[in-house]
Short mmCIF file of C-alpha atoms in Angstrom, two decimals:
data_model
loop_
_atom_site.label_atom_id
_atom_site.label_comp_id
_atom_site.label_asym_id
_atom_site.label_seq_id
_atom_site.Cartn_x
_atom_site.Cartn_y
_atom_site.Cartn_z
CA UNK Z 1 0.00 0.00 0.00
CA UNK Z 2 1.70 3.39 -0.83
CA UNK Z 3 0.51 7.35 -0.94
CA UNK Z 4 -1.14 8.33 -4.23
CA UNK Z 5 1.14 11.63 -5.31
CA UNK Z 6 -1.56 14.33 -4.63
CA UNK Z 7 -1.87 17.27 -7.28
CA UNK Z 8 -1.00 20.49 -5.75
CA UNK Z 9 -3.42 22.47 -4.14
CA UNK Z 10 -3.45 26.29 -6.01
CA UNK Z 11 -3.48 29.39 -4.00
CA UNK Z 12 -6.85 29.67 -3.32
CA UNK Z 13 -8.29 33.00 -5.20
CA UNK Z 14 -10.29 34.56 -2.36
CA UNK Z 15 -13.59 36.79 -2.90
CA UNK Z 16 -12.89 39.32 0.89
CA UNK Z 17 -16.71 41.07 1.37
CA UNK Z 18 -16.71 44.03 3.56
CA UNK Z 19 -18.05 43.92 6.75
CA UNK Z 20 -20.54 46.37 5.54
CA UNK Z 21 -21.91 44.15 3.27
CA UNK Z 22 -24.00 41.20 2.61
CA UNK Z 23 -22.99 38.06 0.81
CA UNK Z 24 -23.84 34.28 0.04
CA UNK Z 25 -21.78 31.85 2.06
CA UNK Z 26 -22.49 28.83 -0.49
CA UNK Z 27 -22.23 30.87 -3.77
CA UNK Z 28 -18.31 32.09 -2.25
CA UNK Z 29 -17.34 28.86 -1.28
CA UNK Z 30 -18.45 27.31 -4.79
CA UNK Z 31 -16.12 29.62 -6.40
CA UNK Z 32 -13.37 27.98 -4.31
CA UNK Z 33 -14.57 24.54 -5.41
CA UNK Z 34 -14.23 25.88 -8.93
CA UNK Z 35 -10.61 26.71 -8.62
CA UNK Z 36 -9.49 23.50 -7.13
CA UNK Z 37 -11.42 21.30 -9.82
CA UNK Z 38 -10.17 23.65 -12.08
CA UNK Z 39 -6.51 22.42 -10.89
CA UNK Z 40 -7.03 19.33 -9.78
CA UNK Z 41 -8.56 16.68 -12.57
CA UNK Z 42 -9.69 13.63 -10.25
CA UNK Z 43 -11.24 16.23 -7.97
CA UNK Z 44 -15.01 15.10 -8.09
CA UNK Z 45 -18.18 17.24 -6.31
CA UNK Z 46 -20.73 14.92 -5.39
CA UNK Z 47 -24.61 16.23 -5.23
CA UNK Z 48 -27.60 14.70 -5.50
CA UNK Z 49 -29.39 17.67 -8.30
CA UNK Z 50 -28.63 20.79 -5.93
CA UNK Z 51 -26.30 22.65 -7.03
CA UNK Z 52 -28.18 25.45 -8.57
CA UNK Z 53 -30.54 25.36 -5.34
CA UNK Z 54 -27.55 25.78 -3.23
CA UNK Z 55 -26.48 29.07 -4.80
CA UNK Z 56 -23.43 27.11 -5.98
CA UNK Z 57 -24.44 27.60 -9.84
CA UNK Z 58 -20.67 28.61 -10.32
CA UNK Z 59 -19.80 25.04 -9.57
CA UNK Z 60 -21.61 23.42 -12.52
CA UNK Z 61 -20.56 26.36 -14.49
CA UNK Z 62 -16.90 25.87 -14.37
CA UNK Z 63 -16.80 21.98 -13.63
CA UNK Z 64 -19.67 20.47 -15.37
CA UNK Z 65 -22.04 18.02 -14.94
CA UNK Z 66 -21.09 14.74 -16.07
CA UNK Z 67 -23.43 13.39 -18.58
CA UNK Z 68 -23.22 11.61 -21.91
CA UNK Z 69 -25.28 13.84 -23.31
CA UNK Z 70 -23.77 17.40 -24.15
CA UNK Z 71 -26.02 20.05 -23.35
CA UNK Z 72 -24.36 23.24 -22.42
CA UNK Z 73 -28.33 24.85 -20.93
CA UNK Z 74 -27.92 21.97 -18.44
CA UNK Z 75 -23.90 22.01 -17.97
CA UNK Z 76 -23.98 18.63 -18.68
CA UNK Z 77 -20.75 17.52 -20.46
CA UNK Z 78 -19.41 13.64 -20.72
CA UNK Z 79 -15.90 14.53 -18.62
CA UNK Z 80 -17.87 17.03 -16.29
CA UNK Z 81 -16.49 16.50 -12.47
CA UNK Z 82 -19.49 17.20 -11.30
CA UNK Z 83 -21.37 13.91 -10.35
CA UNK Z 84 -24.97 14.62 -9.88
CA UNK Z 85 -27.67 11.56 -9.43
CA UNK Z 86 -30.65 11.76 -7.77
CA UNK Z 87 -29.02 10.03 -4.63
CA UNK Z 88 -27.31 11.19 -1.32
CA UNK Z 89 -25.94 7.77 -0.63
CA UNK Z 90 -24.17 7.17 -3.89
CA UNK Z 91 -22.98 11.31 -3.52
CA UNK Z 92 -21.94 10.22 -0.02
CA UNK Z 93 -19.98 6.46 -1.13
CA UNK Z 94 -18.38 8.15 -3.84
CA UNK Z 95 -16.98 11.36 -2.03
CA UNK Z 96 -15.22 9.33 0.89
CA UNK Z 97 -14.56 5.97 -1.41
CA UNK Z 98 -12.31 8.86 -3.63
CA UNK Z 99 -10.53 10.13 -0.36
CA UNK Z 100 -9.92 6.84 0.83
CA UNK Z 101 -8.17 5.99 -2.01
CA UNK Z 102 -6.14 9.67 -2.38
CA UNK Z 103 -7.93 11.76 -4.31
CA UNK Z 104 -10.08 15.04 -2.74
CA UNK Z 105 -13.24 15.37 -3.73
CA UNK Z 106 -16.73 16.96 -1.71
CA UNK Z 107 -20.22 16.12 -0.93
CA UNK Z 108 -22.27 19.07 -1.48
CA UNK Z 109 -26.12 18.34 0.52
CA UNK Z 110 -28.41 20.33 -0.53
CA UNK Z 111 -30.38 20.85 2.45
CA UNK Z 112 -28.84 18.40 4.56
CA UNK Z 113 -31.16 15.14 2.90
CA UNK Z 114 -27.83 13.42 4.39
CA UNK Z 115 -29.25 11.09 7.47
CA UNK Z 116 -28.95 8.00 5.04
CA UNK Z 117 -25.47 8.80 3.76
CA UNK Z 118 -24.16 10.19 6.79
CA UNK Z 119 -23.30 6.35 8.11
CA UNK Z 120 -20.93 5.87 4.92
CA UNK Z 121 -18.83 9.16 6.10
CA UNK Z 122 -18.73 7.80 9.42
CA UNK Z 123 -16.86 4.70 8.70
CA UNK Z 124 -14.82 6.42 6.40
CA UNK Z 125 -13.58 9.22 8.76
CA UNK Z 126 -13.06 5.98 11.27
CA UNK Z 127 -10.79 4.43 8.33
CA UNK Z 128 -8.65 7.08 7.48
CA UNK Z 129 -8.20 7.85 11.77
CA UNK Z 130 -6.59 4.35 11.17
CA UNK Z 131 -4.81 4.57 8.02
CA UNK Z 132 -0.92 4.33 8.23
CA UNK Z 133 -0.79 6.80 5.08
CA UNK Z 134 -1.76 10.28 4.47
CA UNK Z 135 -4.86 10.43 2.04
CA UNK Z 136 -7.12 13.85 1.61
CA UNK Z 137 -10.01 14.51 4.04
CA UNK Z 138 -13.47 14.02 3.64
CA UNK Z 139 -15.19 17.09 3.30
CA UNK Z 140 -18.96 18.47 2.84
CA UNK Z 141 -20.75 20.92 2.85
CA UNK Z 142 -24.57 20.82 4.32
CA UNK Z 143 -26.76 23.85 3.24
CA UNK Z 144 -29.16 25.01 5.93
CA UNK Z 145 -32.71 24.87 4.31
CA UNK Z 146 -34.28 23.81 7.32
CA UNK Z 147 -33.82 27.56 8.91
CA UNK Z 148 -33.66 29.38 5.78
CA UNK Z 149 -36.93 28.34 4.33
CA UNK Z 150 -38.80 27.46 7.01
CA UNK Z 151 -38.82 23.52 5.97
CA UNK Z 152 -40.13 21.13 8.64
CA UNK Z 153 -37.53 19.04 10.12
CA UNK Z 154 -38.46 15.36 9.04
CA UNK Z 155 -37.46 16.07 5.47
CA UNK Z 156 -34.76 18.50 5.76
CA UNK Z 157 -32.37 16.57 8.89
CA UNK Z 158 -29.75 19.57 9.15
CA UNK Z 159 -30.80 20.53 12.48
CA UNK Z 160 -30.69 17.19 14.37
CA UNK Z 161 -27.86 15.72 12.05
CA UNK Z 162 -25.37 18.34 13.66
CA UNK Z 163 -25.53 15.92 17.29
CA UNK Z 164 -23.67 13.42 15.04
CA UNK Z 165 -21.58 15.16 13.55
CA UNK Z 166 -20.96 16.90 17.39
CA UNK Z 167 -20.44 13.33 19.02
CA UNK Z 168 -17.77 12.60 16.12
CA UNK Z 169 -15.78 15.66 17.66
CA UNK Z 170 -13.98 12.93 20.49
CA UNK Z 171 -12.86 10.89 18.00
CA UNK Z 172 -10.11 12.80 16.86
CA UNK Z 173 -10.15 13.62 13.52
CA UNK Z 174 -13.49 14.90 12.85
CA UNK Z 175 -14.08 18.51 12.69
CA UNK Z 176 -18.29 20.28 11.92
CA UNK Z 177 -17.38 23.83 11.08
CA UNK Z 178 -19.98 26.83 11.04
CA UNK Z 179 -18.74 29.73 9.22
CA UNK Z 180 -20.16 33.08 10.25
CA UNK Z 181 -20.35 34.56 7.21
CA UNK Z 182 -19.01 34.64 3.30
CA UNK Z 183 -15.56 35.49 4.16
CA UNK Z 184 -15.53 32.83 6.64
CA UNK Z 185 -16.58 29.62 4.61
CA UNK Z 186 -14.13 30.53 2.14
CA UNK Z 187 -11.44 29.98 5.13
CA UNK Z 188 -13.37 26.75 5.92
CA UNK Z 189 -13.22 25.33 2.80
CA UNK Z 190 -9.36 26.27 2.46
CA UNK Z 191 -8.82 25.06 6.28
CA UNK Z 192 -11.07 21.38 4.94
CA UNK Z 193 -9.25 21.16 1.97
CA UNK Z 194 -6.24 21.59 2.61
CA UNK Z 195 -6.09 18.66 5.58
CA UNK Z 196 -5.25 15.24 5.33
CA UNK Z 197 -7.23 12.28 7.40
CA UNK Z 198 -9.70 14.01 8.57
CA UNK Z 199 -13.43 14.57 8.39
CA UNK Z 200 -14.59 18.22 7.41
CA UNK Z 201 -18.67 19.27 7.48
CA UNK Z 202 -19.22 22.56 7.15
CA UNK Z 203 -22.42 23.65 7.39
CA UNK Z 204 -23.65 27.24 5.86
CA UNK Z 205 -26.63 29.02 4.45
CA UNK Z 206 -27.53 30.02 0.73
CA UNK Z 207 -29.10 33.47 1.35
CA UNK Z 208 -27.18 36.60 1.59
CA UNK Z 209 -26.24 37.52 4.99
CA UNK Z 210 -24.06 40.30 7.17
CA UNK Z 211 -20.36 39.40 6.67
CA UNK Z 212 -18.77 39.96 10.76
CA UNK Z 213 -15.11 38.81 9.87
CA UNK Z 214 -12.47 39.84 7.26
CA UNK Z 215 -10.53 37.26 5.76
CA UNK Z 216 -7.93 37.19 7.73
CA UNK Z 217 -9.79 37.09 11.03
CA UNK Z 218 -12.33 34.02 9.53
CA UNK Z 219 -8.66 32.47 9.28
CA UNK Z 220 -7.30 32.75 13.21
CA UNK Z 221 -10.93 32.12 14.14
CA UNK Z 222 -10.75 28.65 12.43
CA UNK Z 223 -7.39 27.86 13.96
CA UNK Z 224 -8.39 29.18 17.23
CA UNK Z 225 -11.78 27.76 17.75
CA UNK Z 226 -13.66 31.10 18.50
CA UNK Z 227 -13.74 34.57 17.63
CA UNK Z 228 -15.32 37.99 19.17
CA UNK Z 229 -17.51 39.61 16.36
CA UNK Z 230 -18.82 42.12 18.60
CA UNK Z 231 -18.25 43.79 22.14
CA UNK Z 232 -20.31 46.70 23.71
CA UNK Z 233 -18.46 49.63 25.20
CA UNK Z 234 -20.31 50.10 28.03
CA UNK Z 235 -23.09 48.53 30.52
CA UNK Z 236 -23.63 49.19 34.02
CA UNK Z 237 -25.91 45.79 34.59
CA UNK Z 238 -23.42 42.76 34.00
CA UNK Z 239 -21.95 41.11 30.86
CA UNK Z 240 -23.97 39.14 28.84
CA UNK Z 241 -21.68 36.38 26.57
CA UNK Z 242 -23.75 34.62 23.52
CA UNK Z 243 -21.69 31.95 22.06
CA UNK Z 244 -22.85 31.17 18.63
CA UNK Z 245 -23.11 27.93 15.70
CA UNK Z 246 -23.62 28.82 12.48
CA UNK Z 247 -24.37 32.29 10.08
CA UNK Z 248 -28.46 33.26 9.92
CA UNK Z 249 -28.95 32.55 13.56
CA UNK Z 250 -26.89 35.51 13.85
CA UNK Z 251 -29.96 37.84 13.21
CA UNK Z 252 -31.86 36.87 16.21
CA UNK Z 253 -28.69 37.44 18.46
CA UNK Z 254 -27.87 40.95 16.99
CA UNK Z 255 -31.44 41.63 17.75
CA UNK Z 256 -31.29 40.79 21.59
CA UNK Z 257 -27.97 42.24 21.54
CA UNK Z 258 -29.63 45.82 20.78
CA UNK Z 259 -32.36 44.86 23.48
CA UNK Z 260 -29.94 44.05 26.17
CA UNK Z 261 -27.89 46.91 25.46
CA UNK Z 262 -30.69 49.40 25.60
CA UNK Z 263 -31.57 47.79 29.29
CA UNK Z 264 -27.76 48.54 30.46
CA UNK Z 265 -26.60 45.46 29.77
CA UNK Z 266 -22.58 45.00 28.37
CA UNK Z 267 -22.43 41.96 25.58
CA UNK Z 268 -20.66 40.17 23.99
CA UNK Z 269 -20.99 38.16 21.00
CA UNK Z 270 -18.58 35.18 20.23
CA UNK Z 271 -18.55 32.88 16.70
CA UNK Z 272 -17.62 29.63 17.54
CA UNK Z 273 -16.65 28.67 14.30
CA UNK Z 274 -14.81 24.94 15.13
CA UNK Z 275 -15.66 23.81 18.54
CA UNK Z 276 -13.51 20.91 18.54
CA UNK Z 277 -10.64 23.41 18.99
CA UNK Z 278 -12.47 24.62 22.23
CA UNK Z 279 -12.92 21.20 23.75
CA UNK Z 280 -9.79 20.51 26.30
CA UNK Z 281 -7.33 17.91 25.58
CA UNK Z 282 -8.17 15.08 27.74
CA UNK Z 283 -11.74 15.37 26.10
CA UNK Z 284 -10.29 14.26 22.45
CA UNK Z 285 -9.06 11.14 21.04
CA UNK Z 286 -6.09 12.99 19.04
CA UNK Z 287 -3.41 11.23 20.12
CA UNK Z 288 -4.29 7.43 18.97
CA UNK Z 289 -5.40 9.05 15.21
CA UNK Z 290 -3.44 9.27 12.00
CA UNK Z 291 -2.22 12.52 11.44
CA UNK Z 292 -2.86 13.71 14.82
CA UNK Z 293 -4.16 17.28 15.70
CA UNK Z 294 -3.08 18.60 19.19
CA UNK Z 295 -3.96 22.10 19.14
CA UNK Z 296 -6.59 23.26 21.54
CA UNK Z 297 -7.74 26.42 23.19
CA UNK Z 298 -5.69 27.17 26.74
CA UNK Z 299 -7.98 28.37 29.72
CA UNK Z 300 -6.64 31.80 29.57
CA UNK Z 301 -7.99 32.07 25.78
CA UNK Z 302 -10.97 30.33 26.30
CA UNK Z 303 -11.96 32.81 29.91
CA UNK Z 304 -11.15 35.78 27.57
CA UNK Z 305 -13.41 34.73 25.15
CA UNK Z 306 -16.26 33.37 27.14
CA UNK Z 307 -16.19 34.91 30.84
CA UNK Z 308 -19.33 36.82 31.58
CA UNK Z 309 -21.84 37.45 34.41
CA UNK Z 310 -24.28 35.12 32.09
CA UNK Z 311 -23.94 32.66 28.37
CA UNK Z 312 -26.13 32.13 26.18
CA UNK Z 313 -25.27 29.34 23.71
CA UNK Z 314 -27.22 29.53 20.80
CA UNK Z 315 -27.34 27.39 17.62
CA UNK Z 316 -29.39 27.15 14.73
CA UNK Z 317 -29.28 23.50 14.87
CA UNK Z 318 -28.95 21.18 18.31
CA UNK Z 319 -26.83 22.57 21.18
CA UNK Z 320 -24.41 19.09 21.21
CA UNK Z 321 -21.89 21.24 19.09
CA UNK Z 322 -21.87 23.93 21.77
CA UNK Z 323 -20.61 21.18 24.07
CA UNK Z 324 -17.24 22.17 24.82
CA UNK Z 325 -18.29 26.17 25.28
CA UNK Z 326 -21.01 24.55 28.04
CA UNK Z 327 -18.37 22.07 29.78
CA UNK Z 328 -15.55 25.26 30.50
CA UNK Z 329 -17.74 28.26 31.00
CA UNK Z 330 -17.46 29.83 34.33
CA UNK Z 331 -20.13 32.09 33.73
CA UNK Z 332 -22.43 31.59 36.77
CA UNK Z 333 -25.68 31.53 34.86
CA UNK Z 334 -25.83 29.78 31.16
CA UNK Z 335 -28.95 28.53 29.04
CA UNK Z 336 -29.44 27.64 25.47
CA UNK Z 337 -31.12 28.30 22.69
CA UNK Z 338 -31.58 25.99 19.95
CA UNK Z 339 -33.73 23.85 17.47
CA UNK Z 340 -35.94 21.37 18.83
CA UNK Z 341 -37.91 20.04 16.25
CA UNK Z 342 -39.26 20.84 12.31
CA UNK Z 343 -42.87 22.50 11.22
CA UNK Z 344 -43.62 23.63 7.98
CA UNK Z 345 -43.70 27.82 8.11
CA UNK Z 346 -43.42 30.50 5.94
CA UNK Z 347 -39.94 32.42 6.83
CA UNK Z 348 -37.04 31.83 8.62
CA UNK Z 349 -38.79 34.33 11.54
CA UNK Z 350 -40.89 32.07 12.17
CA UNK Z 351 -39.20 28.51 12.09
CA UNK Z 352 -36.99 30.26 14.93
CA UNK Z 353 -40.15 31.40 16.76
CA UNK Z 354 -41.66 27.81 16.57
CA UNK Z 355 -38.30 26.89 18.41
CA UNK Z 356 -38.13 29.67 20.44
CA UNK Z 357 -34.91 31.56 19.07
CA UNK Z 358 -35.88 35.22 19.47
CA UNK Z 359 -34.56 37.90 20.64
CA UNK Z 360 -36.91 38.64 23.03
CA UNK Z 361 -36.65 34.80 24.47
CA UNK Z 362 -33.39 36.06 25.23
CA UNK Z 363 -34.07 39.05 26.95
CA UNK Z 364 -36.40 37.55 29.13
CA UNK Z 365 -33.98 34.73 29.86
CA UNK Z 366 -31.03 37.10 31.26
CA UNK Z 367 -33.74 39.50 33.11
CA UNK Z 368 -34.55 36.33 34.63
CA UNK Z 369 -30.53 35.20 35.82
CA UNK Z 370 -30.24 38.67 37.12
CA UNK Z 371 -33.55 38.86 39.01
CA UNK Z 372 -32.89 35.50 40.46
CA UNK Z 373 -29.24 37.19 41.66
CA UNK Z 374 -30.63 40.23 43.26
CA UNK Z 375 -33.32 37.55 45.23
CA UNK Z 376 -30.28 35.92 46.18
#
C-alpha cells in the first residue's frame, strides 16, 4: 500500500466582502470549489441535483455536470467532475470511497437530505483515523434549508444531524465547522481542503447575509476555535456572553444584543466557528489518530473569550456542538437556545419562533438570571 502523489493544491483566489456588506456563504465557497477542480482533474463534487438550489451555480458552471449527453443549458458535459444523481448515498460512497483511495473530492447536501449517507462518512472518517498513510479529508458541505426556508424538520435533517456530527468531535479527527459569514466559509473550505485524514462538514446558508469577519480574522478564528464579532463599550448591569453555531442565527442574536444593550446590559458576542478546537485535551481522542491534531484552546484564551456574568449558547441547529463552550464556561448563569424540532412555516422568523430563538426569548432569559441574583 503506498501514498497516491496528490496534485498540488493552487493558491486559493479569495472573494474578501466588507463587513458592511451582505454576501452568500455557499455561492463564495463554490467559487473555491471551482478553482481546485479547475486544478485538480480527479477532484469530483458529489450532489444529488442541488447545485443550482444551493447558490453554488458557479460550480456546474466551471466543472460540469457529467453526462453523456452534451447540453451546455444543463452544464452537462461527458468529462464534467461534477457527479450529480438523484441520490445522497451514492454522492456520499463516492466522495469518501475517492478520499480513501487519495484523491479530494466533496459532498455538497443540498439541504442536509444526508441522514442516510451520513453512516458511509462515518466509517470512512473511522478508516482514514486508522490509516498508516496520508490520504485527503473528507469534506462536505450541508446547506441550511431547514432555517432558511422554514422547511419542517423530518425532510430537511440539518438541524438534528449536527448531534452526530458533534459526538464525532472525540474521536479525533473529525471537525463540523460553522462559518459566520461569506468570508468565513471561504477559510473553511481552504482550512477542509487543505487537511489530510480528517473529516470536514461545514455547514452554511444560501441566502445573503451580514459578513462579521475579514478574511484574515475568519482564518485565526478557524485555527483558534472562536472569535469575538462584537463587544459593547459600556453597561452598568453585568456582561452578557452569547456563544454562537452557524451564520443566519446571527440575526436573532444581533437583535437581543440591541435589546440588552438598551436595558444597560454590556455583551458580547462570540462565533464559535470549530468547537472541537475549544474542547480541552483530555476530552479528544487525538493522540491514537493518524495525522494527529493537538492544538486546543488554553484556559486563559478560552476565559477571555467566554467569561461573563451570564452565556447564552445559541445554535441554529442542536446545542451538542456547543458542548465544549457549556463544559468550561465559568459564567455563573448559562442557558441555550436551539432547534428542537421541524414545522412547515413560511420564513425563517418564524421557524426560529416555533423553536423559540428570538430575541426577546433572550431578553427575558437574562432579566430572569439577574432577578434571580438580586433575590439571592
Amino acid at each position: 500500500e503506498g501514498e497516491m502523489e496528490f496534485t498540488p493544491l493552487p493558491d486559493l483566489n479569495m472573494n474578501e466582502f466588507a463587513k458592511s456588506e451582505k454576501a452568500v456563504p455557499s455561492t463564495a465557497m463554490g467559487a473555491l470549489v471551482a478553482q481546485v477542480g479547475k486544478s485538480d482533474p480527479r477532484y469530483v463534487v458529489t450532489n444529488a441535483d442541488g447545485n443550482e438550489a444551493s447558490a453554488m451555480k458557479n460550480i456546474n458552471d466551471a466543472l460540469k455536470i457529467r453526462h453523456p449527453t452534451q447540453d451546455p443549458l444543463y452544464n452537462q458535459e461527458p468529462n464534467g467532475q461534477v457527479y450529480e444523481p438523484l441520490n445522497e448515498d451514492a454522492c456520499a460512497g463516492f466522495a469518501a470511497g475517492l478520499a480513501l483511495f487519495g484523491s479530494r473530492s466533496i459532498w455538497l447536501s443540498y439541504e442536509s437530505f444526508a441522514i442516510n449517507g451520513w453512516p458511509i462518512m462515518q466509517t470512512v472518517a473511522q478508516a482514514m483515523a486508522e490509516l498508516r498513510r496520508k490520504t485527503p479529508s473528507l469534506v462536505s458541505m450541508f446547506t441550511a434549508g431547514a432555517l432558511e426556508q422554514g422547511r419542517n424538520g423530518w425532510t430537511h435533517q440539518r438541524p438534528e444531524i449536527e448531534n452526530y456530527f458533534a459526538a464525532m468531535m472525540r474521536n479525533g479527527n473529525s471537525y463540523p465547522l460553522f462559518p459566520c459569514d461569506a468570508n468565513g466559509i471561504q477559510t473553511a473550505y481552504e482550512y477542509a481542503t487543505s487537511s489530510y485524514n480528517k473529516c470536514m462538514v461545514i455547514i452554511a446558508s444560501k441566502s445573503p447575509l451580514p459578513v462579521y469577519m475579514t478574511v484574515e480574522e475568519s482564518r485565526q478564528a478557524i485555527e483558534d476555535g472562536a472569535a469575538t464579532i462584537y463587544e459593547s463599550d459600556s453597561g452598568s448591569k453585568g456582561t452578557v456572553v452569547f456563544a454562537v453555531t452557524g451564520d443566519m442565527i446571527f440575526l436573532p442574536v444581533f437583535e437581543a444584543k440591541d435589546k440588552l444593550e438598551s436595558e444597560g446590559y454590556r455583551v458580547r458576542i462570540v462565533a464559535v466557528v470549530n468547537p472541537r478546537r475549544l474542547y480541552r485535551r483530555t476530552d479528544i481522542a487525538w493522540n491514537t489518530v493518524s495525522q494527529p491534531d493537538d492544538q486546543f484552546m488554553d484556559d486563559g484564551q478560552f476565559n477571555a473569550l467566554f467569561d461573563g456574568d451570564a452565556l447564552l449558547a445559541v445554535s441554529g441547529g442542536p446545542s451538542a456542538a456547543l458542548e465544549p463552550v457549556l463544559l468550561r464556561t465559568r459564567a455563573p448563569r448559562r442557558d441555550t437556545f436551539c432547534w428542537k424540532r421541524g414545522e412547515t412555516t413560511a420564513s425563517p422568523a418564524e421557524i426560529m419562533a416555533f423553536n423559540g430563538i428570538t430575541a426577546d426569548a433572550m431578553l427575558s432569559c437574562v432579566k430572569g438570571f439577574f432577578a434571580s441574583k438580586k433575590a439571592a
